[in-house]
mmCIF file of C-alpha atoms and ligand atoms in Angstrom:
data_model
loop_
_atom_site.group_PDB
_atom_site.id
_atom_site.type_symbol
_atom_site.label_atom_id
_atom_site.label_comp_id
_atom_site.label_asym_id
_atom_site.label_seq_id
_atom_site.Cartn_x
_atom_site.Cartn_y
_atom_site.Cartn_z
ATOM 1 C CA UNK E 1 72.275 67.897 42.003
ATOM 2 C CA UNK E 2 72.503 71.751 42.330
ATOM 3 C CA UNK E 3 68.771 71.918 41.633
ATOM 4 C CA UNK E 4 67.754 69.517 43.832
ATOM 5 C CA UNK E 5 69.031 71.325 46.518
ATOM 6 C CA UNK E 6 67.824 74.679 45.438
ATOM 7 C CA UNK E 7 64.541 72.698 45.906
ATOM 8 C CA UNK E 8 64.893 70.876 48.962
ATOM 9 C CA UNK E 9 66.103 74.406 50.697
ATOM 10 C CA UNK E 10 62.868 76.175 49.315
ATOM 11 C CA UNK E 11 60.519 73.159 50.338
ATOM 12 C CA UNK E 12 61.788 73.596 54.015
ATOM 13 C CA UNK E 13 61.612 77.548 53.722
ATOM 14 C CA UNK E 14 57.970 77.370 52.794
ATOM 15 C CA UNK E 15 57.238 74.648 55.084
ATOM 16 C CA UNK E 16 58.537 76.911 57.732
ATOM 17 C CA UNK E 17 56.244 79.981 56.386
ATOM 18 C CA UNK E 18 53.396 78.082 56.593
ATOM 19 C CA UNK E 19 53.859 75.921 60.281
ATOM 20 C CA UNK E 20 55.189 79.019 62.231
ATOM 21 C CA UNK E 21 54.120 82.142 60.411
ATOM 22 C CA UNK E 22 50.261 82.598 61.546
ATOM 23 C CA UNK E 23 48.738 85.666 60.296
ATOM 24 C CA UNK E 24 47.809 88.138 63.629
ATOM 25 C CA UNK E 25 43.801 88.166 63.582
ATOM 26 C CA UNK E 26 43.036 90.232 66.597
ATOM 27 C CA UNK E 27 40.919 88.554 68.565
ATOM 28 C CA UNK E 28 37.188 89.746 68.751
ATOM 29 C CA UNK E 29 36.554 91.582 72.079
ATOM 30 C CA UNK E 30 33.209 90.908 73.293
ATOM 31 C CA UNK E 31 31.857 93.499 75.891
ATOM 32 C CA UNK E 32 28.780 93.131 78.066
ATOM 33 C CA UNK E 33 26.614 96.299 78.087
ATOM 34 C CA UNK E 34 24.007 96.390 81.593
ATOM 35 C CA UNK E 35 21.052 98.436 81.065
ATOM 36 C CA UNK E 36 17.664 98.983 83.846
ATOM 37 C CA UNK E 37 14.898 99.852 81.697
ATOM 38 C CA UNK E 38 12.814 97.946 79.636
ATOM 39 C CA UNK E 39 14.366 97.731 75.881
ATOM 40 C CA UNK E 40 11.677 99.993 74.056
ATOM 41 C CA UNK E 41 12.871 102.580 76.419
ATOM 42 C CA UNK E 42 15.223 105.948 75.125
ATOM 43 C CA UNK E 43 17.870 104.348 77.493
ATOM 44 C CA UNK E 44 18.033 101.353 75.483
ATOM 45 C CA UNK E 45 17.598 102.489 72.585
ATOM 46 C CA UNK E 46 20.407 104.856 72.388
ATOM 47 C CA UNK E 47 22.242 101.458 73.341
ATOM 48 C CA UNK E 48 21.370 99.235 70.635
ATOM 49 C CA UNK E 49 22.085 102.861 68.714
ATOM 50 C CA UNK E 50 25.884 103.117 70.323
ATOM 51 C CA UNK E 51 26.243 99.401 69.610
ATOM 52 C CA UNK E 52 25.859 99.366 65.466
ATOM 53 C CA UNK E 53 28.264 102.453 65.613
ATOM 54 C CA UNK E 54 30.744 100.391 67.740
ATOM 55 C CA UNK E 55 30.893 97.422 65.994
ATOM 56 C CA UNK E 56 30.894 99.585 62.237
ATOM 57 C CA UNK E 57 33.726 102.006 63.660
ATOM 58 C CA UNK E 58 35.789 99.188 64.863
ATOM 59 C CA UNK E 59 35.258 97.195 61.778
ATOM 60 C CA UNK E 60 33.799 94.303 64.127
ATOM 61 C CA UNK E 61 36.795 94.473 66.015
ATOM 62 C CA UNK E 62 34.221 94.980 69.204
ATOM 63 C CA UNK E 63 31.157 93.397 70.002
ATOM 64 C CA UNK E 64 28.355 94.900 72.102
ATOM 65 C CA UNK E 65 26.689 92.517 73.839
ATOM 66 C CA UNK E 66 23.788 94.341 75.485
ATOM 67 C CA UNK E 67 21.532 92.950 78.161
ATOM 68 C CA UNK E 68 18.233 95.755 78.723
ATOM 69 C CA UNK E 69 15.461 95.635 81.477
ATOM 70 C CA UNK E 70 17.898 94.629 84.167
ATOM 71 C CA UNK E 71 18.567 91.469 83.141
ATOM 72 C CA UNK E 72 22.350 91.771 83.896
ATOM 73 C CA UNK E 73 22.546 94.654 86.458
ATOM 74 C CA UNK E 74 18.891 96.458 88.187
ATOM 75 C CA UNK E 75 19.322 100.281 88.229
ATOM 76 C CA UNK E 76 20.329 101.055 91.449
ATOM 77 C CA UNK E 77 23.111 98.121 91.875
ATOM 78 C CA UNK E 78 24.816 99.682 88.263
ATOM 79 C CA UNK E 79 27.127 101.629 89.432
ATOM 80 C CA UNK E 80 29.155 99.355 92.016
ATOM 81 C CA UNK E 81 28.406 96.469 89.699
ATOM 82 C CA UNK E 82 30.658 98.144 86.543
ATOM 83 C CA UNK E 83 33.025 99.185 89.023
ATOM 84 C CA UNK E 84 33.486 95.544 90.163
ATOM 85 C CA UNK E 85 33.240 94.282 86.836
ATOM 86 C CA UNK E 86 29.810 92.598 86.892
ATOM 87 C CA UNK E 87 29.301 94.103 83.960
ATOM 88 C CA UNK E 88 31.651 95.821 81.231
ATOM 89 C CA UNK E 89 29.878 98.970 80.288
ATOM 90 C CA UNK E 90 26.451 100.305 81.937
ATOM 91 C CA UNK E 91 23.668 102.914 82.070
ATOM 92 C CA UNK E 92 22.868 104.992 85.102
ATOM 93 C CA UNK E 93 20.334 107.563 86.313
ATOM 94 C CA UNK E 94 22.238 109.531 88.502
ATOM 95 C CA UNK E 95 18.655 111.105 90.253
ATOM 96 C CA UNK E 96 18.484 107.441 91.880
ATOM 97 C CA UNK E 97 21.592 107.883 94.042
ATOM 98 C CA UNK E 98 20.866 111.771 94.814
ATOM 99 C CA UNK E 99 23.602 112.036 97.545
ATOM 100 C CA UNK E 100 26.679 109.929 95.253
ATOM 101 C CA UNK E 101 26.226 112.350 92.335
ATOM 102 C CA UNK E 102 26.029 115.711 93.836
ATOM 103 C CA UNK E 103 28.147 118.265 90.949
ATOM 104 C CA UNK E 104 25.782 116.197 88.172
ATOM 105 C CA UNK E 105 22.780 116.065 89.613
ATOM 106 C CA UNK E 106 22.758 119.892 90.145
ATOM 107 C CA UNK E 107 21.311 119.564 86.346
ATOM 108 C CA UNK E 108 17.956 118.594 88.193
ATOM 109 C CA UNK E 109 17.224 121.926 89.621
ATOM 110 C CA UNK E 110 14.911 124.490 88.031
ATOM 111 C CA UNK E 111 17.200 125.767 86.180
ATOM 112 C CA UNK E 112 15.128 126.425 82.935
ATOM 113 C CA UNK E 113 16.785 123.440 80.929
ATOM 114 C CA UNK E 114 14.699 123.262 77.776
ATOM 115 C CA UNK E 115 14.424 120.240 76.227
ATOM 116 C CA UNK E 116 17.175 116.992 76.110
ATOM 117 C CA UNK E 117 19.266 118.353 73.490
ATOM 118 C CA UNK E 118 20.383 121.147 74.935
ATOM 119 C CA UNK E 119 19.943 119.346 78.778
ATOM 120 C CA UNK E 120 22.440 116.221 77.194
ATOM 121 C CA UNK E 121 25.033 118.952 76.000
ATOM 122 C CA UNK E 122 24.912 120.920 79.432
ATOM 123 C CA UNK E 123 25.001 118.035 81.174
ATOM 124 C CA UNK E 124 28.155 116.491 79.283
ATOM 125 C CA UNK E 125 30.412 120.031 78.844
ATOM 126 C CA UNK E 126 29.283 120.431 82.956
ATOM 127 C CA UNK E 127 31.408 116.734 83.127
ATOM 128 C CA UNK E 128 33.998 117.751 81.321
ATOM 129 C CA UNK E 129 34.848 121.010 83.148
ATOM 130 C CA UNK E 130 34.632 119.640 86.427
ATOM 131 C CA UNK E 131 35.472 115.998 86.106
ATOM 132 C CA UNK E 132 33.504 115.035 89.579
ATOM 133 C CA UNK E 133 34.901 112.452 91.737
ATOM 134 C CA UNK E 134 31.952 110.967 91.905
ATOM 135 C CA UNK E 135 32.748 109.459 88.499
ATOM 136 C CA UNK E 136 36.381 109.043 89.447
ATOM 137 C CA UNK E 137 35.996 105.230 89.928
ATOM 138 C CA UNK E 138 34.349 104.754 86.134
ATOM 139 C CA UNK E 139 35.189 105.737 82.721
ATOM 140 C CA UNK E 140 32.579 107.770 81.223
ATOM 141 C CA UNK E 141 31.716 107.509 77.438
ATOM 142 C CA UNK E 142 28.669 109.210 76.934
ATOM 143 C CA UNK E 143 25.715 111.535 79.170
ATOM 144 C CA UNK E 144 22.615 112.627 78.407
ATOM 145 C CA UNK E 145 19.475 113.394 79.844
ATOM 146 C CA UNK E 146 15.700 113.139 79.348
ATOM 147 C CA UNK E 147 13.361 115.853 78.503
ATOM 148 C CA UNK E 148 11.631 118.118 80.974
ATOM 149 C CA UNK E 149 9.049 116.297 83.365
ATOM 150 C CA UNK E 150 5.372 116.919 83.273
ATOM 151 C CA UNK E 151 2.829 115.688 85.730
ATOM 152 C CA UNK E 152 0.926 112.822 84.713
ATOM 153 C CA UNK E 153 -2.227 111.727 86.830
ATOM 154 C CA UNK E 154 -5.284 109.533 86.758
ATOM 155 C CA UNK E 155 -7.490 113.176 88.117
ATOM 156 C CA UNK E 156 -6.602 116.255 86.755
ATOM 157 C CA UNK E 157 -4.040 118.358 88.341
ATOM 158 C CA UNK E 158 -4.747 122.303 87.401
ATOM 159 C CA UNK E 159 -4.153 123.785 90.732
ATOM 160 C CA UNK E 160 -1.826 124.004 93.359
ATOM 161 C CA UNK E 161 -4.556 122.910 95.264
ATOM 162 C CA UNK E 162 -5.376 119.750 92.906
ATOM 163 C CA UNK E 163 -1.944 118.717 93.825
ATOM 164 C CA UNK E 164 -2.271 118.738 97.664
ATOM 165 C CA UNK E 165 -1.066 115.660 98.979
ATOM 166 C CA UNK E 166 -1.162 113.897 94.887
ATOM 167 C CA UNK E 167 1.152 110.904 95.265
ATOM 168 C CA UNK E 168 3.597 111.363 92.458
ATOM 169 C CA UNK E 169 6.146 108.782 91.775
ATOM 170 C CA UNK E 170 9.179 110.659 90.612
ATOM 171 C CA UNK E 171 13.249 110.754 91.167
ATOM 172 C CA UNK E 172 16.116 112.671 93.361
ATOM 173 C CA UNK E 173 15.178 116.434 92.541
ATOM 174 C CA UNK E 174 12.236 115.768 91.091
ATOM 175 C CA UNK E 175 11.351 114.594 94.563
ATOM 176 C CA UNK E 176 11.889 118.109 95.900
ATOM 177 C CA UNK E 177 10.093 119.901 93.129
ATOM 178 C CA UNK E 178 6.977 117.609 93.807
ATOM 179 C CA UNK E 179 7.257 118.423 97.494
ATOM 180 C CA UNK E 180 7.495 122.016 96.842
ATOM 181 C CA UNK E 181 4.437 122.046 95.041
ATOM 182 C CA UNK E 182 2.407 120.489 97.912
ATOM 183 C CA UNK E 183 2.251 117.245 96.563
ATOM 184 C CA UNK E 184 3.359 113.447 98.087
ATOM 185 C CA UNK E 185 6.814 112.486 96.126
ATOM 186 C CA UNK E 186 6.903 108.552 96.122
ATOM 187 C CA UNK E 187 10.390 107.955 94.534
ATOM 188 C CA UNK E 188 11.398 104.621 92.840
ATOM 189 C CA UNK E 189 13.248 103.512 89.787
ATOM 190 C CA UNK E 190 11.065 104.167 86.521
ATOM 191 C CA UNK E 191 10.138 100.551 86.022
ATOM 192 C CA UNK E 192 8.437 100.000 89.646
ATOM 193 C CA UNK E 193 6.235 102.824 88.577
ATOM 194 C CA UNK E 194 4.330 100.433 86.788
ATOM 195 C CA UNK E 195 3.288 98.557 89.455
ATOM 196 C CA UNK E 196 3.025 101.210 91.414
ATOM 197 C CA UNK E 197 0.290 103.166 89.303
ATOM 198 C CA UNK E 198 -1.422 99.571 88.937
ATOM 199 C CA UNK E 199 -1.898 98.884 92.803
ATOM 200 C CA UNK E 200 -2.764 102.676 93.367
ATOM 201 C CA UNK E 201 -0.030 103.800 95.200
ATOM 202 C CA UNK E 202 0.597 106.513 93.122
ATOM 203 C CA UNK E 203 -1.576 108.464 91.251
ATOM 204 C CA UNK E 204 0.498 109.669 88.577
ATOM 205 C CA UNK E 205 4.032 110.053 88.037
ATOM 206 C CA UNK E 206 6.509 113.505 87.126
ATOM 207 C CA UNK E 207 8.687 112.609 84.473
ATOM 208 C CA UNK E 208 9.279 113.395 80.452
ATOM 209 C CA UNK E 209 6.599 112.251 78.322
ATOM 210 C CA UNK E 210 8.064 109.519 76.095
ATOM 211 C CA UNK E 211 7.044 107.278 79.122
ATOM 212 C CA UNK E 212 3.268 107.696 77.821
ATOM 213 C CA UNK E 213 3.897 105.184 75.302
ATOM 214 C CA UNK E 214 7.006 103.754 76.402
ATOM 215 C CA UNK E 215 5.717 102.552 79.714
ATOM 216 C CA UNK E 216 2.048 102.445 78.049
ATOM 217 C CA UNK E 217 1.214 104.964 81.225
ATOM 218 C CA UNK E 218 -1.487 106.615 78.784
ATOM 219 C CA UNK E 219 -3.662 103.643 79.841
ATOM 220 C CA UNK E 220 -3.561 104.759 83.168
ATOM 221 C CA UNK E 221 -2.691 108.852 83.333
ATOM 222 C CA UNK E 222 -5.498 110.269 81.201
ATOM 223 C CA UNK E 223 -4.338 113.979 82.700
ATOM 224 C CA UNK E 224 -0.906 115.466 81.859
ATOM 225 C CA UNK E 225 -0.599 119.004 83.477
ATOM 226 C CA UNK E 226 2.384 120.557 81.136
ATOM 227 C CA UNK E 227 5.189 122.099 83.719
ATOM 228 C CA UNK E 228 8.124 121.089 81.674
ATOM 229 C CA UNK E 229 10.796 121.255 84.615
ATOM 230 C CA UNK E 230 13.373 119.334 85.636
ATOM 231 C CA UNK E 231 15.363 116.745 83.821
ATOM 232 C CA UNK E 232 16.827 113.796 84.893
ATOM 233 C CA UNK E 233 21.074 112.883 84.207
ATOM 234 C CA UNK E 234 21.911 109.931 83.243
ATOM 235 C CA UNK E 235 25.476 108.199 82.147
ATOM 236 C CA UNK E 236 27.067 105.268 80.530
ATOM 237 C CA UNK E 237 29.935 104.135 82.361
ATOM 238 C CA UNK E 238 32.864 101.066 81.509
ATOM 239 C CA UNK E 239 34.848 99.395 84.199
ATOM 240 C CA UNK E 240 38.144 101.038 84.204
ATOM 241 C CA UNK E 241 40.570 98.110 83.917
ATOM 242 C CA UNK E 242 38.643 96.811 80.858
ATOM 243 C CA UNK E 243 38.483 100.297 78.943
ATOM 244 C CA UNK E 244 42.450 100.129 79.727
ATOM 245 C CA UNK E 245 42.527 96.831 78.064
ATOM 246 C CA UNK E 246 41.109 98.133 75.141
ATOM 247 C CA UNK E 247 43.332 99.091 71.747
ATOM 248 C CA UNK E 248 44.030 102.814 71.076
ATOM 249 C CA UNK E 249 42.165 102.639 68.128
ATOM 250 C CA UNK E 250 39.004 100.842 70.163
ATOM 251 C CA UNK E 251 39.905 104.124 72.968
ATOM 252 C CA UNK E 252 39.615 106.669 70.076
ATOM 253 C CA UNK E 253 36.065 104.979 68.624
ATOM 254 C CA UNK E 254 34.867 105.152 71.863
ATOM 255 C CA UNK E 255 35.865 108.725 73.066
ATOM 256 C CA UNK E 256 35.143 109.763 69.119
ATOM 257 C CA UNK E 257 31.642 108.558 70.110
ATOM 258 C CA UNK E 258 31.255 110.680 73.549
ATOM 259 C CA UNK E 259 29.751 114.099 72.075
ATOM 260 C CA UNK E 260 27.987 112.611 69.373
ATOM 261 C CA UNK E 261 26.428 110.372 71.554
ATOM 262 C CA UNK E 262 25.122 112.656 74.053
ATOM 263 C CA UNK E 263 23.654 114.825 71.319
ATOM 264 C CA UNK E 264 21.867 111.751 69.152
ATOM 265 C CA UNK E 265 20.450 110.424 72.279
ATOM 266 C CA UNK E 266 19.218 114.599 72.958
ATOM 267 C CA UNK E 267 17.402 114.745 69.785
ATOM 268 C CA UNK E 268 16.224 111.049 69.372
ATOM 269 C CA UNK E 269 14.364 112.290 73.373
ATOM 270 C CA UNK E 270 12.836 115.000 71.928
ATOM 271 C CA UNK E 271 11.744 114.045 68.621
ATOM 272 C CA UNK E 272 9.856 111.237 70.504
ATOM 273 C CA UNK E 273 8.427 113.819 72.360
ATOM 274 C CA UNK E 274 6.974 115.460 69.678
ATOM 275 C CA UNK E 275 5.334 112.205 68.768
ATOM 276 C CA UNK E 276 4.443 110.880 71.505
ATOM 277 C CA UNK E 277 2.349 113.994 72.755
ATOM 278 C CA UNK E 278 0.348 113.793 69.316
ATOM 279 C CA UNK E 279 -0.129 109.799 70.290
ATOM 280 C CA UNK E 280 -1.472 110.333 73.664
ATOM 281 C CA UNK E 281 -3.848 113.108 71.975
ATOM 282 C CA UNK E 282 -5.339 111.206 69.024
ATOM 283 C CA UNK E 283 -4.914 107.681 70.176
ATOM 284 C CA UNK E 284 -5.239 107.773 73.848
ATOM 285 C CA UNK E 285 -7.888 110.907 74.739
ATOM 286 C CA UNK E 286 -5.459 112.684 77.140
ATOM 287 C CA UNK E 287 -6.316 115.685 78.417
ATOM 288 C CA UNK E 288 -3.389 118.242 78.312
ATOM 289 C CA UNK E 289 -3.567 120.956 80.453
ATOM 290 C CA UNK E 290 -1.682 124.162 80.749
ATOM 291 C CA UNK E 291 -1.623 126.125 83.497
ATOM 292 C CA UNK E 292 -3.046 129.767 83.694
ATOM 293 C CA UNK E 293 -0.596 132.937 83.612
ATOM 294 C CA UNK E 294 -1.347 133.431 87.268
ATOM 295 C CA UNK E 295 -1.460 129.717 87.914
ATOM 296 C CA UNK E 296 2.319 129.452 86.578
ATOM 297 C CA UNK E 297 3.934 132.159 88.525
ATOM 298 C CA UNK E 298 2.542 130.199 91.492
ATOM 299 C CA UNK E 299 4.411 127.295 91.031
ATOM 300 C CA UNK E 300 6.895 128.894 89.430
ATOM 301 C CA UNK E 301 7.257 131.289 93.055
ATOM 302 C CA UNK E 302 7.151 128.013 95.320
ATOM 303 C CA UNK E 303 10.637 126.407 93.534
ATOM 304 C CA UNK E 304 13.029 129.422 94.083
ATOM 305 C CA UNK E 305 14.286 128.084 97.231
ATOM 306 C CA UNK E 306 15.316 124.453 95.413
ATOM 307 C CA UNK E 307 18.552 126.556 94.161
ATOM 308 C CA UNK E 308 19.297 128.809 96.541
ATOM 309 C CA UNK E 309 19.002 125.723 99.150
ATOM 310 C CA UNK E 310 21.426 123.585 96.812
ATOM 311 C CA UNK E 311 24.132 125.796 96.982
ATOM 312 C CA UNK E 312 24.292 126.378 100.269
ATOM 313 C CA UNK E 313 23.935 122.203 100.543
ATOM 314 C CA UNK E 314 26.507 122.145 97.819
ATOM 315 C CA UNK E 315 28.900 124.995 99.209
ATOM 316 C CA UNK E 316 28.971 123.059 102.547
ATOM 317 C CA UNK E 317 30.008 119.960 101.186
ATOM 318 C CA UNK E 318 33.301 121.821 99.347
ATOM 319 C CA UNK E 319 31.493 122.058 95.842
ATOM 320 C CA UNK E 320 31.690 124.968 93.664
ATOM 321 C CA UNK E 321 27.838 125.898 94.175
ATOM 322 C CA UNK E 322 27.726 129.286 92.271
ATOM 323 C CA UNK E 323 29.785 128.637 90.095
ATOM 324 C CA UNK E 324 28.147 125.509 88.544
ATOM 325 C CA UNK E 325 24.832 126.692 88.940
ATOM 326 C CA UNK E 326 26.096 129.671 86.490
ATOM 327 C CA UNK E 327 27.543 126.832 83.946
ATOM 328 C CA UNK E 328 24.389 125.400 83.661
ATOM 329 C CA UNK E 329 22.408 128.527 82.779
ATOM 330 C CA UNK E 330 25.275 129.482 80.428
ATOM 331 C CA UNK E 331 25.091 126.104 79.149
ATOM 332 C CA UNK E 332 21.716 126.044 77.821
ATOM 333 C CA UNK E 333 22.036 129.298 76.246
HETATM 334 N N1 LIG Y 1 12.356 110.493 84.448
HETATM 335 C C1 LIG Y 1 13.424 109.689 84.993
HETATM 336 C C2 LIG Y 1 14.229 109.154 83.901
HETATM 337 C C3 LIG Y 1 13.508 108.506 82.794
HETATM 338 C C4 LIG Y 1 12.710 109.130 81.860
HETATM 339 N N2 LIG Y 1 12.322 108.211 80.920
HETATM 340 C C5 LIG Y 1 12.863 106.997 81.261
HETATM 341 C C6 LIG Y 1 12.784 105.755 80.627
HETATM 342 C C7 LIG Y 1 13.457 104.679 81.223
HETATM 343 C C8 LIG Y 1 14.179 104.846 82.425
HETATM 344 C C9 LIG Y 1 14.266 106.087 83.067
HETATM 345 C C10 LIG Y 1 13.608 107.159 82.466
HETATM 346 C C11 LIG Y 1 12.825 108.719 85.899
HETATM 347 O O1 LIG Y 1 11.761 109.072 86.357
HETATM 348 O O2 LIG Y 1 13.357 107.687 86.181
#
């Protein structure tokens, strides 16, 4: 009798176990990743790059779903459309909305910034230390920039004078460097340069090199005139409510990931550069030209009022001018 009951208690106890007691899988959260470019693009690929790390570090906790060449959000809607949720996480330019990102787009001027590792770090530690408002409606994980721009045309630009009127599609300060050099800026999102070059509406374009092949603009621009200036900023950005949703662990991937991001994405840009220049050379006959000693302080002389001009712009509006101006150079030391 005794063991009967002994039984009969243990058969409900396990019954019990196994009818209420459901092991806590947490659930998979799936996150929708907006980016403007087409996918073979550095933008993109640092995405699909951020992606494997995500869904490794969180032990496929997260996953990235990520929608490149527009197909969720265009480049210039990005912005609003992560703040209002359109999509979870995004990529930005900030050179296509010059006056919304004024402390981060100071990273365009002629300041001398290298090449996109050391442009990416500058650009992230200037972030950090001044925390811009202009990014106060996001949460940032990761910046970065491209590599210098060069001037790439269908004629051969070796002269101030060759550029006299040149329509050159190119970016927010880009635009003003272009201008400064005599020449027509025509500024549009990279991808409508494309068309743009096709129907002859430009005649080249002032950007980093990696769009040679990337953009296949070699067919087009057999002349690159090497000026290496300016680089363009660029973010990723998450809607805030949904990074606040997000586990502490899934935070501390993410935030783990900011720096190391920025600096991958730096290298990957210029290490592409490096190819891509001996690609345009061997594969495409493109003519490189570098400018004469006396040629370079020229156009060099006409771009030391883009500064000076900013901060005064800058200082106006209630921004630290100098003193960000003086980051940046200390930055890419
Ligand atoms: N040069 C900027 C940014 C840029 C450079 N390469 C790419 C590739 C895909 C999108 C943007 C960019 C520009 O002209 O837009």
């Amino acid at each position: 009798m005794v063991k009967r009951s002994i039984f009969s208690a243990l058969f409900f106890i396990v019954t019990c176990l196994f009818t209420f007691y459901t092991p806590v899988m947490a659930e998979v959260i799936k996150l929708n990743y907006a980016n403007f470019p087409p996918a073979p693009t550095f933008p993109c690929v640092q995405m699909e790059r951020w992606k494997v790390e995500v869904e490794k570090r969180t032990n496929g906790q997260v996953l990235v779903n990520t929608f490149p060449g527009g197909t969720l959000l265009e480049a210039k809607g990005m912005m609003d459309g992560v703040i209002a949720g359109q999509a979870d996480i995004g990529n930005i330019c900030m050179a296509y909305q010059p006056g919304r990102f004024i402390v981060t787009n100071s990273t365009s001027l002629p300041l001398g910034i290298p090449d996109a590792k050391k442009g990416s770090m500058a650009l992230l530690k200037l972030y950090e230390k001044y925390q811009p408002k202009e990014f106060e409606d996001v949460v940032v994980l990761t910046m970065f920039t491209n590599a210098p721009g060069n001037v790439m045309s269908t004629s051969p630009v070796k002269t101030l004078e060759d550029m006299k009127g040149l329509s050159l599609r190119a970016s927010g300060g880009a635009n003003e460097i272009l201008s400064a050099w005599g020449a027509n800026p025509v500024g549009m999102p990279m991808p409508a340069t494309v068309e743009a070059l096709q129907k002859g509406t430009v005649k080249g374009l002032f950007s980093s090199l990696e769009v040679m092949k990337d953009f296949k603009f070699a067919e087009n621009c057999k002349f690159v005139t090497l000026t290496e200036t300016v680089i363009y900023p660029f973010a990723v950005i998450m809607n805030k409510a949904k990074y606040a949703s997000l586990p502490d662990d899934v935070k501390k991937v993410f935030m783990d990931l900011k720096e190391e991001q920025a600096l991958w994405t730096g290298t990957y840009m210029d290490d592409q550069i490096k190819e891509v220049i001996t690609w345009s050379k061997e594969s495409n006959q493109v003519e490189f030209i570098s400018l004469s000693a006396d040629e370079k302080t020229k156009w060099d002389a006409k771009l030391e009022f883009i500064t000076e001009n900013w901060i005064k712009d800058a200082k106006a509006k209630g921004f630290p001018a100098e003193e960000i101006v003086a980051d940046i150079k200390a930055f890419i030391q």
